[in-house]
Amino acid sequence: MISNEALHKKTPQELTALLYEASLDHLESAKDAIESGEYLLANTKLQKTADIFYRLGAGLNYEAGIIADQLDVMYNYLSDKVVTANYEKNTVIIDEVIKHVEILYRAWTDAMKHNIDHDQKVMKLKKNAYEKNSMFKS
């Protein structure tokens, strides 16, 4: 569990990664709960997972282009599957959702790594440009 203070220090990208991780944890717990006959616990975990997908969809930046629309469709699909899995107490459907979320999580963390490198290069270029311009003005 992460503290509120630490949570507020995270970037939106890091929060999204945390939401993916939390959804995977809840899905695995729900699957275990169904297999052991703890349906109330499974219900709670699957409801939390559906809530995470809702929050992921609500946080999309639609100015980012078509990828935001595609993620919105994916989150809605996953949320519908979680509701069905909860209603049917079906672990096969949960496994399908887990596979999709794992793919999203890997792609997201890879994009974060590349974005950090890109941002560092851009910041370095800006810093160099600023230093060059400030040398000419002095």
XYZ file of C-alpha atoms in Angstrom:
138
model
C 0.000 0.000 0.000
C 1.285 3.410 -0.949
C 0.841 6.481 1.282
C -1.166 9.493 0.152
C 1.950 11.668 0.296
C 3.877 9.319 -1.984
C 0.866 9.052 -4.257
C 0.709 12.832 -4.728
C 4.362 12.869 -5.799
C 3.710 10.475 -8.698
C 3.353 11.690 -12.259
C 0.125 10.921 -14.131
C 2.047 8.301 -16.092
C 3.239 6.623 -12.900
C -0.299 6.697 -11.486
C -1.577 4.953 -14.593
C 1.063 2.248 -14.165
C 0.002 1.865 -10.515
C -3.624 1.484 -11.596
C -2.640 -1.263 -14.027
C -0.723 -3.024 -11.248
C -3.646 -2.684 -8.835
C -6.086 -4.075 -11.383
C -3.834 -7.088 -11.932
C -3.617 -7.661 -8.157
C -7.403 -7.444 -7.772
C -7.990 -9.759 -10.726
C -5.615 -12.395 -9.330
C -7.218 -12.111 -5.883
C -10.700 -12.397 -7.388
C -9.678 -15.479 -9.310
C -8.279 -17.099 -6.140
C -11.414 -16.134 -4.219
C -13.699 -17.729 -6.819
C -11.630 -20.897 -6.824
C -11.891 -21.118 -3.018
C -15.608 -20.293 -2.957
C -15.223 -16.849 -1.362
C -17.688 -15.154 -3.669
C -18.174 -12.035 -1.552
C -14.442 -11.323 -1.664
C -14.386 -12.038 -5.404
C -17.264 -9.607 -5.871
C -15.390 -6.884 -3.978
C -12.180 -7.407 -5.945
C -13.958 -7.423 -9.300
C -15.903 -4.275 -8.421
C -12.624 -2.555 -7.529
C -11.184 -3.679 -10.860
C -14.160 -2.276 -12.763
C -13.732 0.980 -10.836
C -10.080 1.135 -11.880
C -11.048 0.726 -15.549
C -13.596 3.514 -15.104
C -10.912 5.770 -13.593
C -8.438 4.906 -16.351
C -11.049 5.867 -18.943
C -11.916 9.092 -17.110
C -8.260 10.099 -17.050
C -7.681 9.782 -20.778
C -6.352 12.811 -22.627
C -8.339 12.818 -25.857
C -6.019 15.435 -27.329
C -3.406 12.660 -27.505
C -5.056 11.328 -30.646
C -6.564 8.067 -31.727
C -4.754 6.064 -29.064
C -6.962 7.670 -26.398
C -10.084 6.578 -28.288
C -8.701 3.066 -28.635
C -7.846 2.885 -24.932
C -11.343 4.106 -24.066
C -12.849 1.271 -26.117
C -10.458 -1.200 -24.497
C -11.258 -0.050 -20.955
C -14.988 -0.304 -21.654
C -14.527 -3.798 -23.098
C -12.469 -4.893 -20.079
C -14.981 -3.400 -17.663
C -17.834 -5.274 -19.375
C -15.824 -8.495 -19.162
C -15.186 -7.958 -15.447
C -18.902 -7.444 -14.824
C -19.676 -10.645 -16.740
C -16.955 -12.547 -14.868
C -18.374 -11.297 -11.586
C -21.927 -12.267 -12.495
C -20.897 -15.727 -13.729
C -17.984 -16.179 -11.280
C -15.997 -17.187 -14.343
C -12.204 -17.441 -14.005
C -11.711 -17.997 -17.746
C -13.013 -14.502 -18.417
C -10.780 -13.137 -15.655
C -7.775 -14.801 -17.318
C -8.674 -13.086 -20.595
C -8.845 -9.696 -18.837
C -5.518 -10.364 -17.105
C -3.856 -11.078 -20.469
C -5.090 -7.786 -21.917
C -4.098 -5.766 -18.862
C -0.628 -7.340 -18.827
C -0.153 -6.282 -22.453
C -1.319 -2.743 -21.663
C 0.907 -2.586 -18.580
C 4.018 -3.738 -20.477
C 3.365 -1.297 -23.312
C 2.755 1.519 -20.836
C 5.934 0.914 -18.846
C 7.959 0.617 -22.065
C 6.513 3.913 -23.294
C 7.362 5.543 -19.960
C 10.980 4.409 -20.268
C 11.284 5.776 -23.809
C 9.491 8.989 -22.871
C 11.897 9.614 -19.986
C 14.868 9.236 -22.304
C 13.242 11.538 -24.844
C 12.420 14.151 -22.204
C 15.971 14.067 -20.885
C 17.354 14.629 -24.387
C 14.929 17.474 -25.018
C 15.792 19.086 -21.678
C 19.507 18.754 -22.441
C 19.027 20.384 -25.858
C 16.989 23.214 -24.332
C 19.596 23.729 -21.632
C 22.398 23.855 -24.215
C 20.424 26.268 -26.386
C 19.711 28.490 -23.386
C 23.355 28.515 -22.344
C 24.495 29.370 -25.881
C 21.981 32.228 -26.160
C 22.814 33.591 -22.737
C 26.528 33.599 -23.645
C 25.846 35.783 -26.690
C 23.677 38.244 -24.760
C 26.169 38.830 -21.938
